[in-house]
Amino acid sequence: MTLTLRYFVAIILASLFSSYSQAQTTGKFIKASIGYGSSASYDIEDYGSQDEVDVIGGGLYLQGEYIIGLKSWFSIRPYAGAIFESVDKDQNVQNQPQYKVTTNAFLMGGKVRFCAPIPWVAPFIEGGIGTSIGKFETFTPNVNFNKSTILMHIPFSVGLA
């Protein structure tokens, strides 16, 4: 299919089935997410100089949520997931040691979501607390962190459902 035909089909399907969709629901659901995950060092190496280096790792991100919609505007979301990241193989850092930021971890925790009472597009705010269990490594001139441990994380989201 050509690109314009794909857009046309997507617009037709969205307009035909939009009357069946609602952003706010009650009940129990499972939501799965897969995508790109990235890690970066908090310290900016040689900030403001010509030797400034961005140290970033990237890879696969997986997450599953069990959504418990108690009200149309409030839901509880326990989740579990995993993140597998490595450093780019073709870094453009010459005459420097191999900087890296990698993460291989299992994630689990719980979140709550509050939605505005708008039927088709519901603005929401979501937050919670969780743990990350795995191997975390950051190697830069300012940081040498290499641990297999349990760390706390705080998920936070703002968006439209």
PDB file of C-alpha atoms in Angstrom:
ATOM      1  CA  MET A   1       0.000   0.000   0.000  1.00  0.00           C
ATOM      2  CA  THR A   2       1.158   3.511  -0.657  1.00  0.00           C
ATOM      3  CA  LEU A   3       1.558   5.910   2.223  1.00  0.00           C
ATOM      4  CA  THR A   4      -1.457   8.061   1.294  1.00  0.00           C
ATOM      5  CA  LEU A   5      -3.670   4.980   0.988  1.00  0.00           C
ATOM      6  CA  ARG A   6      -2.601   3.877   4.483  1.00  0.00           C
ATOM      7  CA  TYR A   7      -3.504   7.291   5.894  1.00  0.00           C
ATOM      8  CA  PHE A   8      -6.863   7.174   4.108  1.00  0.00           C
ATOM      9  CA  VAL A   9      -7.665   3.684   5.496  1.00  0.00           C
ATOM     10  CA  ALA A  10      -6.585   4.736   9.002  1.00  0.00           C
ATOM     11  CA  ILE A  11      -8.786   7.845   8.913  1.00  0.00           C
ATOM     12  CA  ILE A  12     -11.801   5.868   7.640  1.00  0.00           C
ATOM     13  CA  LEU A  13     -11.400   3.169  10.331  1.00  0.00           C
ATOM     14  CA  ALA A  14     -10.916   5.765  13.060  1.00  0.00           C
ATOM     15  CA  SER A  15     -14.015   7.676  12.037  1.00  0.00           C
ATOM     16  CA  LEU A  16     -16.152   4.511  11.753  1.00  0.00           C
ATOM     17  CA  PHE A  17     -15.183   3.082  15.137  1.00  0.00           C
ATOM     18  CA  SER A  18     -14.740   6.299  17.149  1.00  0.00           C
ATOM     19  CA  SER A  19     -18.334   6.139  18.383  1.00  0.00           C
ATOM     20  CA  TYR A  20     -17.531   2.796  20.058  1.00  0.00           C
ATOM     21  CA  SER A  21     -14.515   4.063  21.953  1.00  0.00           C
ATOM     22  CA  GLN A  22     -14.444   5.659  25.361  1.00  0.00           C
ATOM     23  CA  ALA A  23     -11.442   6.973  27.233  1.00  0.00           C
ATOM     24  CA  GLN A  24     -12.902   6.214  30.657  1.00  0.00           C
ATOM     25  CA  THR A  25     -14.121   2.785  31.613  1.00  0.00           C
ATOM     26  CA  THR A  26     -14.710   0.745  34.729  1.00  0.00           C
ATOM     27  CA  GLY A  27     -13.821  -2.913  35.070  1.00  0.00           C
ATOM     28  CA  LYS A  28     -10.680  -5.011  34.815  1.00  0.00           C
ATOM     29  CA  PHE A  29      -8.317  -4.998  31.823  1.00  0.00           C
ATOM     30  CA  ILE A  30      -4.788  -5.997  30.831  1.00  0.00           C
ATOM     31  CA  LYS A  31      -2.592  -3.504  28.973  1.00  0.00           C
ATOM     32  CA  ALA A  32       0.717  -4.462  27.342  1.00  0.00           C
ATOM     33  CA  SER A  33       3.414  -2.046  26.200  1.00  0.00           C
ATOM     34  CA  ILE A  34       6.533  -2.679  24.140  1.00  0.00           C
ATOM     35  CA  GLY A  35       8.963  -0.091  22.877  1.00  0.00           C
ATOM     36  CA  TYR A  36      12.285   1.665  23.073  1.00  0.00           C
ATOM     37  CA  GLY A  37      13.817   2.360  26.477  1.00  0.00           C
ATOM     38  CA  SER A  38      16.823   4.572  27.172  1.00  0.00           C
ATOM     39  CA  SER A  39      19.173   5.324  30.053  1.00  0.00           C
ATOM     40  CA  ALA A  40      21.461   8.294  30.484  1.00  0.00           C
ATOM     41  CA  SER A  41      23.915   9.556  33.055  1.00  0.00           C
ATOM     42  CA  TYR A  42      22.758  12.420  35.281  1.00  0.00           C
ATOM     43  CA  ASP A  43      26.237  13.967  35.003  1.00  0.00           C
ATOM     44  CA  ILE A  44      26.961  15.856  31.787  1.00  0.00           C
ATOM     45  CA  GLU A  45      30.558  15.173  30.871  1.00  0.00           C
ATOM     46  CA  ASP A  46      32.616  18.319  30.109  1.00  0.00           C
ATOM     47  CA  TYR A  47      29.469  20.474  29.858  1.00  0.00           C
ATOM     48  CA  GLY A  48      29.970  23.508  27.620  1.00  0.00           C
ATOM     49  CA  SER A  49      33.283  22.412  26.121  1.00  0.00           C
ATOM     50  CA  GLN A  50      34.074  20.979  22.722  1.00  0.00           C
ATOM     51  CA  ASP A  51      34.701  17.621  24.380  1.00  0.00           C
ATOM     52  CA  GLU A  52      31.126  17.392  25.732  1.00  0.00           C
ATOM     53  CA  VAL A  53      29.973  13.769  25.617  1.00  0.00           C
ATOM     54  CA  ASP A  54      26.414  12.399  25.769  1.00  0.00           C
ATOM     55  CA  VAL A  55      26.481   8.980  27.400  1.00  0.00           C
ATOM     56  CA  ILE A  56      23.268   7.141  26.527  1.00  0.00           C
ATOM     57  CA  GLY A  57      22.226   3.498  26.379  1.00  0.00           C
ATOM     58  CA  GLY A  58      19.158   2.162  24.610  1.00  0.00           C
ATOM     59  CA  GLY A  59      17.244  -1.035  24.095  1.00  0.00           C
ATOM     60  CA  LEU A  60      14.010  -2.951  24.603  1.00  0.00           C
ATOM     61  CA  TYR A  61      11.273  -1.984  27.085  1.00  0.00           C
ATOM     62  CA  LEU A  62       8.365  -4.311  27.990  1.00  0.00           C
ATOM     63  CA  GLN A  63       5.554  -3.719  30.475  1.00  0.00           C
ATOM     64  CA  GLY A  64       2.209  -5.252  31.391  1.00  0.00           C
ATOM     65  CA  GLU A  65      -0.441  -3.587  33.560  1.00  0.00           C
ATOM     66  CA  TYR A  66      -3.503  -5.040  35.224  1.00  0.00           C
ATOM     67  CA  ILE A  67      -5.971  -2.149  35.209  1.00  0.00           C
ATOM     68  CA  ILE A  68      -8.646  -2.099  37.890  1.00  0.00           C
ATOM     69  CA  GLY A  69     -11.089   0.684  36.975  1.00  0.00           C
ATOM     70  CA  LEU A  70     -12.961   1.468  40.187  1.00  0.00           C
ATOM     71  CA  LYS A  71     -14.645   4.623  38.882  1.00  0.00           C
ATOM     72  CA  SER A  72     -14.686   6.235  35.454  1.00  0.00           C
ATOM     73  CA  TRP A  73     -12.166   8.786  36.779  1.00  0.00           C
ATOM     74  CA  PHE A  74      -9.980   6.561  39.036  1.00  0.00           C
ATOM     75  CA  SER A  75      -8.051   3.334  38.434  1.00  0.00           C
ATOM     76  CA  ILE A  76      -5.417   1.249  40.219  1.00  0.00           C
ATOM     77  CA  ARG A  77      -2.655  -0.210  38.018  1.00  0.00           C
ATOM     78  CA  PRO A  78      -0.253  -2.851  39.345  1.00  0.00           C
ATOM     79  CA  TYR A  79       2.465  -3.500  36.755  1.00  0.00           C
ATOM     80  CA  ALA A  80       5.443  -5.687  35.905  1.00  0.00           C
ATOM     81  CA  GLY A  81       7.975  -5.241  33.155  1.00  0.00           C
ATOM     82  CA  ALA A  82      11.550  -5.510  31.991  1.00  0.00           C
ATOM     83  CA  ILE A  83      14.136  -3.271  30.390  1.00  0.00           C
ATOM     84  CA  PHE A  84      17.206  -4.456  28.467  1.00  0.00           C
ATOM     85  CA  GLU A  85      19.590  -1.714  27.368  1.00  0.00           C
ATOM     86  CA  SER A  86      23.125  -1.604  26.053  1.00  0.00           C
ATOM     87  CA  VAL A  87      25.500   1.064  24.806  1.00  0.00           C
ATOM     88  CA  ASP A  88      25.791   1.958  21.122  1.00  0.00           C
ATOM     89  CA  LYS A  89      28.528  -0.026  19.400  1.00  0.00           C
ATOM     90  CA  ASP A  90      29.583   2.841  17.098  1.00  0.00           C
ATOM     91  CA  GLN A  91      30.190   5.686  19.501  1.00  0.00           C
ATOM     92  CA  ASN A  92      31.942   8.727  18.024  1.00  0.00           C
ATOM     93  CA  VAL A  93      34.224   9.200  21.023  1.00  0.00           C
ATOM     94  CA  GLN A  94      37.831   9.281  19.872  1.00  0.00           C
ATOM     95  CA  ASN A  95      40.854   9.024  22.189  1.00  0.00           C
ATOM     96  CA  GLN A  96      38.517   8.444  25.137  1.00  0.00           C
ATOM     97  CA  PRO A  97      37.773   5.349  27.206  1.00  0.00           C
ATOM     98  CA  GLN A  98      34.599   3.462  26.351  1.00  0.00           C
ATOM     99  CA  TYR A  99      31.875   5.328  28.287  1.00  0.00           C
ATOM    100  CA  LYS A 100      28.719   3.338  28.899  1.00  0.00           C
ATOM    101  CA  VAL A 101      25.301   3.332  30.512  1.00  0.00           C
ATOM    102  CA  THR A 102      23.534  -0.040  30.582  1.00  0.00           C
ATOM    103  CA  THR A 103      20.513  -1.449  32.401  1.00  0.00           C
ATOM    104  CA  ASN A 104      19.101  -4.967  32.504  1.00  0.00           C
ATOM    105  CA  ALA A 105      16.314  -5.064  35.051  1.00  0.00           C
ATOM    106  CA  PHE A 106      12.897  -6.378  36.048  1.00  0.00           C
ATOM    107  CA  LEU A 107      10.363  -3.699  37.096  1.00  0.00           C
ATOM    108  CA  MET A 108       7.308  -4.036  39.311  1.00  0.00           C
ATOM    109  CA  GLY A 109       5.097  -1.744  41.325  1.00  0.00           C
ATOM    110  CA  GLY A 110       1.778   0.032  41.436  1.00  0.00           C
ATOM    111  CA  LYS A 111       0.274   3.234  40.060  1.00  0.00           C
ATOM    112  CA  VAL A 112      -2.966   5.163  40.395  1.00  0.00           C
ATOM    113  CA  ARG A 113      -4.558   7.222  37.619  1.00  0.00           C
ATOM    114  CA  PHE A 114      -6.929  10.175  37.946  1.00  0.00           C
ATOM    115  CA  CYS A 115      -8.830  11.172  34.775  1.00  0.00           C
ATOM    116  CA  ALA A 116     -10.881  14.247  33.972  1.00  0.00           C
ATOM    117  CA  PRO A 117     -14.529  13.303  33.255  1.00  0.00           C
ATOM    118  CA  ILE A 118     -14.465  13.835  29.472  1.00  0.00           C
ATOM    119  CA  PRO A 119     -15.964  10.903  27.470  1.00  0.00           C
ATOM    120  CA  TRP A 120     -13.685  10.530  24.396  1.00  0.00           C
ATOM    121  CA  VAL A 121     -10.465  12.312  25.337  1.00  0.00           C
ATOM    122  CA  ALA A 122      -9.665  12.140  29.027  1.00  0.00           C
ATOM    123  CA  PRO A 123      -6.695  14.127  30.352  1.00  0.00           C
ATOM    124  CA  PHE A 124      -5.027  12.168  33.151  1.00  0.00           C
ATOM    125  CA  ILE A 125      -2.315  12.296  35.768  1.00  0.00           C
ATOM    126  CA  GLU A 126      -0.739   9.075  36.971  1.00  0.00           C
ATOM    127  CA  GLY A 127       1.822   8.276  39.657  1.00  0.00           C
ATOM    128  CA  GLY A 128       3.061   5.468  41.851  1.00  0.00           C
ATOM    129  CA  ILE A 129       6.022   3.656  43.339  1.00  0.00           C
ATOM    130  CA  GLY A 130       7.961   0.603  42.260  1.00  0.00           C
ATOM    131  CA  THR A 131      11.189  -1.373  42.380  1.00  0.00           C
ATOM    132  CA  SER A 132      13.798  -2.168  39.751  1.00  0.00           C
ATOM    133  CA  ILE A 133      15.710  -5.413  40.298  1.00  0.00           C
ATOM    134  CA  GLY A 134      18.742  -6.076  38.111  1.00  0.00           C
ATOM    135  CA  LYS A 135      22.148  -4.906  36.918  1.00  0.00           C
ATOM    136  CA  PHE A 136      22.822  -1.182  36.517  1.00  0.00           C
ATOM    137  CA  GLU A 137      26.097   0.159  35.119  1.00  0.00           C
ATOM    138  CA  THR A 138      27.310   3.706  34.440  1.00  0.00           C
ATOM    139  CA  PHE A 139      30.949   4.339  33.528  1.00  0.00           C
ATOM    140  CA  THR A 140      32.056   7.927  32.843  1.00  0.00           C
ATOM    141  CA  PRO A 141      34.982  10.029  34.139  1.00  0.00           C
ATOM    142  CA  ASN A 142      32.780  11.336  36.984  1.00  0.00           C
ATOM    143  CA  VAL A 143      30.751   8.196  37.773  1.00  0.00           C
ATOM    144  CA  ASN A 144      31.720   4.566  38.236  1.00  0.00           C
ATOM    145  CA  PHE A 145      28.507   2.754  39.249  1.00  0.00           C
ATOM    146  CA  ASN A 146      28.302  -0.997  38.674  1.00  0.00           C
ATOM    147  CA  LYS A 147      25.826  -2.848  40.875  1.00  0.00           C
ATOM    148  CA  SER A 148      23.403  -5.727  40.783  1.00  0.00           C
ATOM    149  CA  THR A 149      20.829  -4.516  43.266  1.00  0.00           C
ATOM    150  CA  ILE A 150      17.270  -3.394  44.003  1.00  0.00           C
ATOM    151  CA  LEU A 151      16.475   0.279  43.365  1.00  0.00           C
ATOM    152  CA  MET A 152      13.308   2.295  43.927  1.00  0.00           C
ATOM    153  CA  HIS A 153      11.681   4.193  41.066  1.00  0.00           C
ATOM    154  CA  ILE A 154       8.740   6.585  40.884  1.00  0.00           C
ATOM    155  CA  PRO A 155       6.667   6.367  37.667  1.00  0.00           C
ATOM    156  CA  PHE A 156       4.818   9.560  36.733  1.00  0.00           C
ATOM    157  CA  SER A 157       2.719  10.331  33.636  1.00  0.00           C
ATOM    158  CA  VAL A 158       0.572  13.143  32.317  1.00  0.00           C
ATOM    159  CA  GLY A 159      -1.384  12.673  29.092  1.00  0.00           C
ATOM    160  CA  LEU A 160      -4.602  12.006  27.215  1.00  0.00           C
ATOM    161  CA  ALA A 161      -6.363   8.635  27.369  1.00  0.00           C
TER     162      ALA A 161
END
